[in-house]
Short mmCIF file of C-alpha atoms and ligand atoms in Angstrom, two decimals:
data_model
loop_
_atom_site.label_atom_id
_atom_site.label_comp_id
_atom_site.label_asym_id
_atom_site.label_seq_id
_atom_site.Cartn_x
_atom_site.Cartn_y
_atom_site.Cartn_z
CA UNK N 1197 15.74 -0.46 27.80
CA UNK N 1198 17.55 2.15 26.05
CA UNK N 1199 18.26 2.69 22.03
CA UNK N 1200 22.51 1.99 21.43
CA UNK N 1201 22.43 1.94 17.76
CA UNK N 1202 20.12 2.49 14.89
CA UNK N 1203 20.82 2.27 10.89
CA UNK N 1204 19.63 2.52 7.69
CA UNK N 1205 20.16 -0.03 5.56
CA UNK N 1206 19.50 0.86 1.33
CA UNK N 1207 19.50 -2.91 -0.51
CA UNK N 1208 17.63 -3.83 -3.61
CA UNK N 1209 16.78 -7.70 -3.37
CA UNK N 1210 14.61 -7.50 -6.54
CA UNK N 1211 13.58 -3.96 -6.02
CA UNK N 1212 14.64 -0.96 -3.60
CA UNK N 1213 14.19 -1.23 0.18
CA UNK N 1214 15.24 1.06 3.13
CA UNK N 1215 15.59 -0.73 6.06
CA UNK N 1216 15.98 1.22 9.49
CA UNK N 1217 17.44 -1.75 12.16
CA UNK N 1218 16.72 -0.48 16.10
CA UNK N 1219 19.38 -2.00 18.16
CA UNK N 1220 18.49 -1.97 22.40
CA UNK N 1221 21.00 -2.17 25.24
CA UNK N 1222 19.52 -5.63 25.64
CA UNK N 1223 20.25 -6.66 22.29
CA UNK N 1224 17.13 -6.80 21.09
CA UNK N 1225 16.63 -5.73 17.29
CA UNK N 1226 13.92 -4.25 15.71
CA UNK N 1227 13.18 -3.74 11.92
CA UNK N 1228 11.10 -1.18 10.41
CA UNK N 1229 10.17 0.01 6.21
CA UNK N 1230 11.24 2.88 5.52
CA UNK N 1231 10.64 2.79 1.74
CA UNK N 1232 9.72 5.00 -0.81
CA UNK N 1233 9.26 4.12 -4.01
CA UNK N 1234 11.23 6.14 -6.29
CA UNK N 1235 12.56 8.82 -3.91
CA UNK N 1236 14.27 6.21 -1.59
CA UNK N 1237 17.01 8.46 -0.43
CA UNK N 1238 14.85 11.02 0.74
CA UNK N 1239 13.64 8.99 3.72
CA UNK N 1240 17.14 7.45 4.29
CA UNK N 1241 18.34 10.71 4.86
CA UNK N 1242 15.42 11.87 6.89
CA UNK N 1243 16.61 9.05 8.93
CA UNK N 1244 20.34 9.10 9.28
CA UNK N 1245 20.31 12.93 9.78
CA UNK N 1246 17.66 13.83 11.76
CA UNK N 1247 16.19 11.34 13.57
CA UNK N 1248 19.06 8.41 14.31
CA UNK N 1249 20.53 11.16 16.81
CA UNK N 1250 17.71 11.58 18.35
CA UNK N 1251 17.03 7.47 18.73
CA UNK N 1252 19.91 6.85 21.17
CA UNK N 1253 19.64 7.03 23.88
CA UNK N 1254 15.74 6.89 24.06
CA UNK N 1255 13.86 4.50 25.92
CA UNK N 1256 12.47 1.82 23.38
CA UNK N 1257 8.98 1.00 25.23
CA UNK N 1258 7.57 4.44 24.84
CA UNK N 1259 6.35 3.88 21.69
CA UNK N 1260 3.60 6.81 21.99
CA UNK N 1261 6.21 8.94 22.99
CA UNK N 1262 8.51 8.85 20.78
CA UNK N 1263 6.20 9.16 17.74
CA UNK N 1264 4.52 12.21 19.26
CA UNK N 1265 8.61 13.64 19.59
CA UNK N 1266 9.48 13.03 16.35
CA UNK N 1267 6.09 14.30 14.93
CA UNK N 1268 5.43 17.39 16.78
CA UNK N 1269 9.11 17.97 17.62
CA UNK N 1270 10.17 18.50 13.75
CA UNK N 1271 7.52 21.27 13.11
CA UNK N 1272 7.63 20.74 9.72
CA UNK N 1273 4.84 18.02 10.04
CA UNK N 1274 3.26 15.35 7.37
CA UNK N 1275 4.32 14.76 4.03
CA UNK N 1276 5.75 11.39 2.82
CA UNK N 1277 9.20 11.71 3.93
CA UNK N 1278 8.34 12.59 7.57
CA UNK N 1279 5.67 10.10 7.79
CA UNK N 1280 7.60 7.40 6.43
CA UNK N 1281 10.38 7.98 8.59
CA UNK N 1282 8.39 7.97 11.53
CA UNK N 1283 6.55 4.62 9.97
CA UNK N 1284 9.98 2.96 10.21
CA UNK N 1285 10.86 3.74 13.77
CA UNK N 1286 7.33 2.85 15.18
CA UNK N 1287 7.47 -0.29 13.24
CA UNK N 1288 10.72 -1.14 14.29
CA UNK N 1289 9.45 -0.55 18.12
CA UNK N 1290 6.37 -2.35 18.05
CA UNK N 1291 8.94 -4.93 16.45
CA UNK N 1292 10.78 -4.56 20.25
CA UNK N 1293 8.44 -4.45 22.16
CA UNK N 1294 6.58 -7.82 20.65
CA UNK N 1295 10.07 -9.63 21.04
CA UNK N 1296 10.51 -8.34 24.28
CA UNK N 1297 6.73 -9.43 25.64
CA UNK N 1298 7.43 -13.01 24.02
CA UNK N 1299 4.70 -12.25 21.60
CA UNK N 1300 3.65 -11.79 17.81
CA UNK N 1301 2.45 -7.64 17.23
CA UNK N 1302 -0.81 -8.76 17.03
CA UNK N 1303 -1.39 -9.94 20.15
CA UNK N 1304 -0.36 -6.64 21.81
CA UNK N 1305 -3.01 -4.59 19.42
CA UNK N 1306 -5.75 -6.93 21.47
CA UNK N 1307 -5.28 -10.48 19.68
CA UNK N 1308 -6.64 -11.74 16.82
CA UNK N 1309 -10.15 -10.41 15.84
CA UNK N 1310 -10.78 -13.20 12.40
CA UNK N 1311 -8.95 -16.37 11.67
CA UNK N 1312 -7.35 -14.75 8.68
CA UNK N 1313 -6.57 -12.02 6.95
CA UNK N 1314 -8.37 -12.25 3.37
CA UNK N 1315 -5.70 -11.18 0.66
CA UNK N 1316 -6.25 -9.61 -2.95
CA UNK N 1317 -3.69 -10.71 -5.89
CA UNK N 1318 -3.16 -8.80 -9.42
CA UNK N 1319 -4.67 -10.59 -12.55
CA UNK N 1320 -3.21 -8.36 -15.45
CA UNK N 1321 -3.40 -8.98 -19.28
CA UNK N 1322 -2.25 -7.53 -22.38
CA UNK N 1323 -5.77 -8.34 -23.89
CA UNK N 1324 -8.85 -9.96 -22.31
CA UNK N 1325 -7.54 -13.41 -22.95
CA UNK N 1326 -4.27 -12.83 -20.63
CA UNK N 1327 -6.20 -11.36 -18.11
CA UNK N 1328 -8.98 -14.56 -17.92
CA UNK N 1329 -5.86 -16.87 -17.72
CA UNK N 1330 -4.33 -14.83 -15.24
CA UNK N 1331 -7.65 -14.46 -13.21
CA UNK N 1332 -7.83 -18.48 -13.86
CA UNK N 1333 -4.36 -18.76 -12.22
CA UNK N 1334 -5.62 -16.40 -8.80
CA UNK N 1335 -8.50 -18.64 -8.12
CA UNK N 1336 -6.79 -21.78 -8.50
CA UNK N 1337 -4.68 -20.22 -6.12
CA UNK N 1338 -7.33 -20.02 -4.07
CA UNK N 1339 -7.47 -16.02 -4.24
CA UNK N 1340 -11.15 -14.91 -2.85
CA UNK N 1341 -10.66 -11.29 -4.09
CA UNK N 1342 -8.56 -10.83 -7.87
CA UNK N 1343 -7.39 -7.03 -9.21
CA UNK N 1344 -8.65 -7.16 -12.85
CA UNK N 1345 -6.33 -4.92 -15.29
CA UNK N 1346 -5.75 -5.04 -18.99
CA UNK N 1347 -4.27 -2.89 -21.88
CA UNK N 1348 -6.67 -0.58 -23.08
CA UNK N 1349 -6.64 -1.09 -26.93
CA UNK N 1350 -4.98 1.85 -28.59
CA UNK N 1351 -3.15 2.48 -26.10
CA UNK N 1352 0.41 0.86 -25.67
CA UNK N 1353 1.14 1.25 -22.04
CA UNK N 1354 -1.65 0.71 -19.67
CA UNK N 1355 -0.92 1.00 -15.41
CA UNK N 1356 -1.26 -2.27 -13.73
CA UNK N 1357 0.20 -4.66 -17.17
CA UNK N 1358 3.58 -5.21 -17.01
CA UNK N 1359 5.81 -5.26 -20.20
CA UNK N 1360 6.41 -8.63 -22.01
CA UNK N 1361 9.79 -8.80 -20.79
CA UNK N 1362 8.86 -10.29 -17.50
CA UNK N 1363 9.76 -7.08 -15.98
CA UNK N 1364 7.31 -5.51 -13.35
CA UNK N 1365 4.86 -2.67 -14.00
CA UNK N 1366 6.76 -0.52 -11.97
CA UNK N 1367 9.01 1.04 -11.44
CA UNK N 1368 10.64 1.71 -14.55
CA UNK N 1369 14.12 1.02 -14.83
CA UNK N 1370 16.53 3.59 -17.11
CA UNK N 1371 17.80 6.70 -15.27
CA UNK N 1372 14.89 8.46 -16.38
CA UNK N 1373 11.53 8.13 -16.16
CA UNK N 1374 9.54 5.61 -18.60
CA UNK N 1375 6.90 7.73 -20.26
CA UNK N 1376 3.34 6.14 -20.55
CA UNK N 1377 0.49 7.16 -22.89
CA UNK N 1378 -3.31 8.21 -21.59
CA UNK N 1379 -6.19 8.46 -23.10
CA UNK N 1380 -9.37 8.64 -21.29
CA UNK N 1381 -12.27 8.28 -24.11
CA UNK N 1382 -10.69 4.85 -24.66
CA UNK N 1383 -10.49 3.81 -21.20
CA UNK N 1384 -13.95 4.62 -19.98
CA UNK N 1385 -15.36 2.87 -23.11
CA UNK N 1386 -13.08 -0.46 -22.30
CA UNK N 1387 -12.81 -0.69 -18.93
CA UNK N 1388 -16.63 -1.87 -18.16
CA UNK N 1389 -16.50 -4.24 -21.03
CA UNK N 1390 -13.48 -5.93 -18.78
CA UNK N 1391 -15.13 -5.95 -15.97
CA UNK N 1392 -18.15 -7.78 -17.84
CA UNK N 1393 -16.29 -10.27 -19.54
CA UNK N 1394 -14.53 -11.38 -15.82
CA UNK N 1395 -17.96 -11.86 -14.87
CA UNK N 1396 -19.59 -13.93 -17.43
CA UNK N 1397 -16.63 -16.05 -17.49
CA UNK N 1398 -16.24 -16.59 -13.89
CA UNK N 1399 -19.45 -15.52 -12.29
CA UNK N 1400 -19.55 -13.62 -9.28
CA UNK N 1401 -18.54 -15.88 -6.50
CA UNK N 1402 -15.36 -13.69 -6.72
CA UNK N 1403 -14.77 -10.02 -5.47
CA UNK N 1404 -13.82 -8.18 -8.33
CA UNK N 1405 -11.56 -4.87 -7.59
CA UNK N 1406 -10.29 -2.37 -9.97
CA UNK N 1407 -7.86 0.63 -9.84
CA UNK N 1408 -7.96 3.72 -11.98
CA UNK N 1409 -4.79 5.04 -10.34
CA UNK N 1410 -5.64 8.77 -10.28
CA UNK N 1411 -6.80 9.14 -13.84
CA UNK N 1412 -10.17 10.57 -13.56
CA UNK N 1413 -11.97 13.48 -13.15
CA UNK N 1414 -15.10 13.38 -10.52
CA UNK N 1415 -17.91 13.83 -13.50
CA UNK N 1416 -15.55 10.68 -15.26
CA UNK N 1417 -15.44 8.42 -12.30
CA UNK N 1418 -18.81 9.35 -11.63
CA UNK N 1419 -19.72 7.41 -15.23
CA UNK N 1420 -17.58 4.80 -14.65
CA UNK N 1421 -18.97 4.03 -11.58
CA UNK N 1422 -22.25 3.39 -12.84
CA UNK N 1423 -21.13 2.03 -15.37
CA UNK N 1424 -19.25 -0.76 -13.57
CA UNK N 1425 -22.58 -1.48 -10.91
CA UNK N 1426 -23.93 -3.89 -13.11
CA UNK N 1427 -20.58 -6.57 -12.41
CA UNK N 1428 -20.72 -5.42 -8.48
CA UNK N 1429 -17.11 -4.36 -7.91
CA UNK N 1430 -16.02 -4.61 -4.45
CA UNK N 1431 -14.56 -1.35 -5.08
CA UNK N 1432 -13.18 1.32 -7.68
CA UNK N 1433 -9.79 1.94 -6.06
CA UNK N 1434 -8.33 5.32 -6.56
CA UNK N 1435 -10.91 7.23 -8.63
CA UNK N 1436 -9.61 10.71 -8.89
CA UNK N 1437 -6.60 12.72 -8.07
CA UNK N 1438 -6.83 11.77 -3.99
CA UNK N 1439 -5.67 15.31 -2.53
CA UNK N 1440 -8.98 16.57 -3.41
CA UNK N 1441 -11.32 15.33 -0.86
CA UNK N 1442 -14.46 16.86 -1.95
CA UNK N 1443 -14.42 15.36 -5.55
CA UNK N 1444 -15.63 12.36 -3.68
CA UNK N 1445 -19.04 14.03 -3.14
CA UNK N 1446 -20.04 14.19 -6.66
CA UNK N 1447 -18.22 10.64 -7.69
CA UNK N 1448 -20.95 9.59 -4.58
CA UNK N 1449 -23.56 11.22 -5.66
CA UNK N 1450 -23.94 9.24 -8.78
CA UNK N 1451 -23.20 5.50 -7.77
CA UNK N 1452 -23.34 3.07 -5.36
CA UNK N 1453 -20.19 1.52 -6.76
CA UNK N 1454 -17.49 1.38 -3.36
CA UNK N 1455 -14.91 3.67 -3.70
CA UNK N 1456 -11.47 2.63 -2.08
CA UNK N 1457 -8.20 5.42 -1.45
CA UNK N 1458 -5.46 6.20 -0.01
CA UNK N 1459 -2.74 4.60 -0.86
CA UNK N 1460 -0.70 8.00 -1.39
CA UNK N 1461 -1.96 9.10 2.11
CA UNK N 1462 0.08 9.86 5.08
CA UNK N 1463 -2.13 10.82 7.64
CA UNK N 1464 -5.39 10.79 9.31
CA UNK N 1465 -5.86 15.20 8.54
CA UNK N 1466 -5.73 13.28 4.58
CA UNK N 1467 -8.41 10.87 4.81
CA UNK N 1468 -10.73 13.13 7.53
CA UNK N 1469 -12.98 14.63 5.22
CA UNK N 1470 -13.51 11.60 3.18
CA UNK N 1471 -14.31 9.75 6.05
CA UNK N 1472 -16.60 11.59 8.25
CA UNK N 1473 -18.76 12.96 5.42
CA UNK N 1474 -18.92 8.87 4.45
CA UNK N 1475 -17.65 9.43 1.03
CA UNK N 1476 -15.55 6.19 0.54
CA UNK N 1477 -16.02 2.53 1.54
CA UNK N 1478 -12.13 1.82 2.38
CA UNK N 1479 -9.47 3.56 3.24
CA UNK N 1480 -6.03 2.05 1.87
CA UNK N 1481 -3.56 3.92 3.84
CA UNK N 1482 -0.37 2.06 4.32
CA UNK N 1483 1.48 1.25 7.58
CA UNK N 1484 4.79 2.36 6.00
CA UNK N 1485 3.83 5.88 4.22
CA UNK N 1486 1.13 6.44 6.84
CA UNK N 1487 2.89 6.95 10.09
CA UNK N 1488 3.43 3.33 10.98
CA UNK N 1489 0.90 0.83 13.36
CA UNK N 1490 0.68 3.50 16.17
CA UNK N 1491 -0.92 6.18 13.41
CA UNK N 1492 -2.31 3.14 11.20
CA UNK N 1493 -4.79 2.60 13.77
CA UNK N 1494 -5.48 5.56 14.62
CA UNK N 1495 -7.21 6.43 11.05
CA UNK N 1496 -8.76 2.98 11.18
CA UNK N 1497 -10.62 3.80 14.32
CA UNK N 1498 -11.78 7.01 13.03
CA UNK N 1499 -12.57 5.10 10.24
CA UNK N 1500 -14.88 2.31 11.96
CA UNK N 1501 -16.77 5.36 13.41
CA UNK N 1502 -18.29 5.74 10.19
CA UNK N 1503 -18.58 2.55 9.05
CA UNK N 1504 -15.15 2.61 6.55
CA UNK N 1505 -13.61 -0.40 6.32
CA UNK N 1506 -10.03 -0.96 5.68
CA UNK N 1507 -8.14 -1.73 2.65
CA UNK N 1508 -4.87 -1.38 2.94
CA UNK N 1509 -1.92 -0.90 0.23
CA UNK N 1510 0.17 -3.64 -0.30
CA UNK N 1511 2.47 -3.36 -3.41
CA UNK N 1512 5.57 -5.28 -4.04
CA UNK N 1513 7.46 -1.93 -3.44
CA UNK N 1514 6.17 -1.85 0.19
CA UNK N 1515 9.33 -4.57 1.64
CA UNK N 1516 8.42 -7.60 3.53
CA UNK N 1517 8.67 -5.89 6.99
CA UNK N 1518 5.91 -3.44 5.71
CA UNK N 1519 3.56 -6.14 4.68
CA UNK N 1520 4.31 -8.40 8.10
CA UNK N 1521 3.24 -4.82 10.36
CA UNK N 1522 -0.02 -4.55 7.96
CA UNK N 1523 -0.65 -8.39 8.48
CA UNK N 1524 -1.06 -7.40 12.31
CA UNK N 1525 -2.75 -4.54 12.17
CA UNK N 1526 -5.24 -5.94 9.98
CA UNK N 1527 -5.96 -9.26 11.86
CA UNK N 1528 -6.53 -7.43 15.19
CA UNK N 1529 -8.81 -4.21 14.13
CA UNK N 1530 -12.81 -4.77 14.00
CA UNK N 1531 -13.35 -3.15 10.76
CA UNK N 1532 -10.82 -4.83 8.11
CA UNK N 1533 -11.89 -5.04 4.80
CA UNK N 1534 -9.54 -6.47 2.60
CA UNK N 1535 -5.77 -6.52 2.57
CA UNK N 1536 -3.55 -6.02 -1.21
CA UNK N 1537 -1.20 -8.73 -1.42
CA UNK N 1538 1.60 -8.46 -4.60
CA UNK N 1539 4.47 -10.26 -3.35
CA UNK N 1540 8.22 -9.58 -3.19
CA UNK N 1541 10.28 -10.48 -5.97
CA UNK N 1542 13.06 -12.56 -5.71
CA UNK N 1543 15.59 -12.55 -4.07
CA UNK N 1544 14.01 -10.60 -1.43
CA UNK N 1545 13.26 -13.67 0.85
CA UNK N 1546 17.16 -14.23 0.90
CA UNK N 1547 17.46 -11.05 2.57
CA UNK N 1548 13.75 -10.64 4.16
CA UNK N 1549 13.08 -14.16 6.05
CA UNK N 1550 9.50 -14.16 6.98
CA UNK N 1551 6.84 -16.29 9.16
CA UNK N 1552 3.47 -14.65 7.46
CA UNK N 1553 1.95 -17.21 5.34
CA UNK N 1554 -1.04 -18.00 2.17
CA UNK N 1555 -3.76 -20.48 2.61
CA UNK N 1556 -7.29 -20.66 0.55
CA UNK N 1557 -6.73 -16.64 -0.43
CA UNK N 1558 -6.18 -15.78 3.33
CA UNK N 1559 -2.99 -14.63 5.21
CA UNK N 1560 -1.61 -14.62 8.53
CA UNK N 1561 1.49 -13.08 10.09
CA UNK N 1562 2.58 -16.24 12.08
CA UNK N 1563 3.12 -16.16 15.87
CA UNK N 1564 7.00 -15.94 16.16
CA UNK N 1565 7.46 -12.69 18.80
CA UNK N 1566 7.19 -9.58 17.38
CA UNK N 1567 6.75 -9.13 13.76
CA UNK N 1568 8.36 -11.91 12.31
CA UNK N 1569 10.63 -11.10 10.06
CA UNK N 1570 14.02 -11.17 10.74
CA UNK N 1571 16.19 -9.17 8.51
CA UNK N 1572 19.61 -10.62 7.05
CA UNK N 1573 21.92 -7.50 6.93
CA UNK N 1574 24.91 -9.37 4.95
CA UNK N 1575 22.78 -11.02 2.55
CA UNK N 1576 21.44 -7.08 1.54
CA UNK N 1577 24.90 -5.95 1.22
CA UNK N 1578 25.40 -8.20 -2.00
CA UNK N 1579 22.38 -6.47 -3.56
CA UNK N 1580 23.21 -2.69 -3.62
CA UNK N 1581 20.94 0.46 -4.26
CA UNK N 1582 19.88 0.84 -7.79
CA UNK N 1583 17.99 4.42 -8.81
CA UNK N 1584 14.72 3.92 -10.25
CA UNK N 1585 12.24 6.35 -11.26
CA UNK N 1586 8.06 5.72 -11.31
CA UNK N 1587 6.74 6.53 -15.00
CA UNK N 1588 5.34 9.93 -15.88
CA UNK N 1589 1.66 9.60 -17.72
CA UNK N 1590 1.28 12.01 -20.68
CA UNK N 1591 -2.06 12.30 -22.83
CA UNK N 1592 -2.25 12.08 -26.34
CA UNK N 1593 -1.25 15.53 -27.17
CA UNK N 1594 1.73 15.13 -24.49
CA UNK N 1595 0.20 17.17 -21.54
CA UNK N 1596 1.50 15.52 -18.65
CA UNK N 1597 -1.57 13.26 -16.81
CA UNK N 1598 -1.63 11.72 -13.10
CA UNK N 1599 -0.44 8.55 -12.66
C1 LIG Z 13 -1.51 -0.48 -6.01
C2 LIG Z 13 -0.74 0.74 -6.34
C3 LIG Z 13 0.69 0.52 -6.66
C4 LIG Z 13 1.41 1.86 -6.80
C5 LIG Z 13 2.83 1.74 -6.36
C6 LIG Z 13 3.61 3.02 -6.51
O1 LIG Z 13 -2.70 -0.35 -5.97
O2 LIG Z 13 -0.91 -1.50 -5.75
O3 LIG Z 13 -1.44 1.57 -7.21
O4 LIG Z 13 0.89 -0.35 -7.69
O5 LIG Z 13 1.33 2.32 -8.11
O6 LIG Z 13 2.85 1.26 -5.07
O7 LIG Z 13 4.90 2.84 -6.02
MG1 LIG Z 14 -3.47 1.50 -6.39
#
């Protein structure tokens, strides 16, 4: 069954989506995510340049094959782009080859190894009030695992709270980048005292995660980690600037707090290191920036060697398809851990039409054949491309920070 057509499709139903749409001789279609937040057109071009020619014409059941071609064949391996352009055609296959079986993805990654798929939502606050009534909200929800992050007093942008004007966190919108303010004295002195005030209001029937997106420096993380033992986080996500592997030694070496990473990852050579020498609890690579399900599980089986659990990346800026792939992946693999869940803003169900669904803080992709969601092409054309950068962090003096 050969490849006649493949596109890429820029839309933003809410926020900004690529969408690469496989089209077979038999008229099967598959979808795959090709996003990336903030440097969208990157990957679109990747796509319509360099790899669409080399689609048709290609048989669309050799998954394996393909990805190996388009990996190995470029030279120029890794990176975001690559490996999110290669995400979206792998997706987009599995997507095939799941309609063409008569089944849902998960079924042809061995069938479902848990009922569910146990989800984490955002609780964010501008103070410690906000954040215990949007905490409240997640477990009436029936959320089993809640992200806890609040504005840092003194500081008036913190990652993770979202502006009063109903706006998301991210990404800014402007032509240029938003500039936020860091300061880490005042962080590492507030955040435990959030973390403590979640728990004596709610107790800890709850998992309780945290991110520090990048901010820290090993010795720093190392505090906080201890610091944070006391309210038993499920895990401090993000730690330190995650290209350097071996930071995670001496963060280790001073807590039993679980460390998560990985979102930023694109492949297993990122994550090797931190797995074998069983420096982190869960690895949060994504199924969109990390290769897609064929590479996905590749780094989870390496990771289950050593007792690493996944945890993957799930932000709103990750489209529907993205999140319906990771919904498989994660309900069929022996060592999931925990799954982020943020949504899609509207009116991205007009244009993503999905069969994954919420119950009691647990998901599950839904057994329509393949992935399940079927993408409306003429309902994205009415929501064009709009540019959008991610903030830049400076500290208090202005030297530029991670973010
Ligand atoms: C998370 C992440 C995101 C990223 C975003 C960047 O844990 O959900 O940190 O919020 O910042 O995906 O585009
Ligand atoms: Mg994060």
């Amino acid at each position: 069954m050969k490849i006649i057509d493949a596109r890429v499709v820029i839309s933003s139903p809410g926020r900004n989506y690529v969408t690469l749409v496989i089209e077979t001789e038999s008229g099967v279609i598959g979808v795959g995510d090709a996003t990336l937040n903030g440097r969208e057109l990157s990957v679109a071009s990747y796509l319509r340049d360099h790899v669409v020619p080399l689609l048709i014409g290609r048989e669309a059941n050799r998954i394996e094959d393909t990805w190996h071609y388009l990996y190995k064949g470029s030279y120029w391996r890794r990176g975001p782009v690559q490996m999110t352009a290669i995400a979206a055609v792998d997706i987009a296959l599995w997507d095939i080859k799941g309609k063409v079986a008569g089944l849902p993805v998960y079924e042809l990654l061995g069938g479902a190894a848990r009922e569910g798929v146990m989800v984490y939502g955002h609780a964010t606050g501008a103070d410690l009030d906000e954040l215990k009534d949007d905490f409240r909200k997640h477990l009436d929800a029936g959320y089993k695992a809640v992200r806890a992050q609040c504005s840092v007093p003194g500081l008036s942008k913190t990652y993770g709270v979202p502006p009063a004007d109903g706006r998301m966190y991210e990404p800014a919108s402007g032509s240029l980048p938003q500039q936020d303010v860091w300061e880490t004295t005042a962080y590492l002195d507030f955040a435990p005292r959030m973390m403590e005030a979640i728990r004596e209001e709610f107790g800890f029937g709850v998992h309780l995660l945290h991110d520090v997106h990048h901010r820290l420096t090993p010795i720093e993380a190392a505090r906080l980690g201890a610091a944070l033992e006391p309210y038993r986080p499920f895990w401090m996500e993000d730690p330190t600037p995650a290209e350097d592997q071996s930071a995670f030694r001496l963060i280790r070496e001073h807590t039993t707090t679980p460390i998560a990473v990985g979102e930023v990852f694109n492949s297993i050579w990122d994550c090797q290191q931190l797995i074998t020498e069983r420096l982190i609890d869960y690895i949060r690579t994504s199924v969109s920036h990390a290769g897609g399900i064929t590479h996905l599980r590749r780094i989870f089986s390496l990771a289950e060697l050593y007792g690493v659990k996944s945890g993957s990346h799930g932000a709103g800026d990750l489209s529907p398809v993205s999140f319906a792939a990771a919904l498989h992946v994660d309900l069929s693999i022996p060592n999931f851990g925990v799954q982020e869940y943020m949504g899609h803003r509207e009116p991205a169900n007009e244009v993503f039409h999905t069969s994954y669904s919420f119950e009691n803080g647990y998901m599950h992709p839904g057994n329509l054949p393949g992935l399940g969601v079927e993408f409306d092409e003429k309902a994205a054309a009415a929501f064009p491309y709009d540019p959008k950068y991610l903030p830049v962090n400076r500290k208090l003096d202005g030297t530029v920070h991670d973010w």
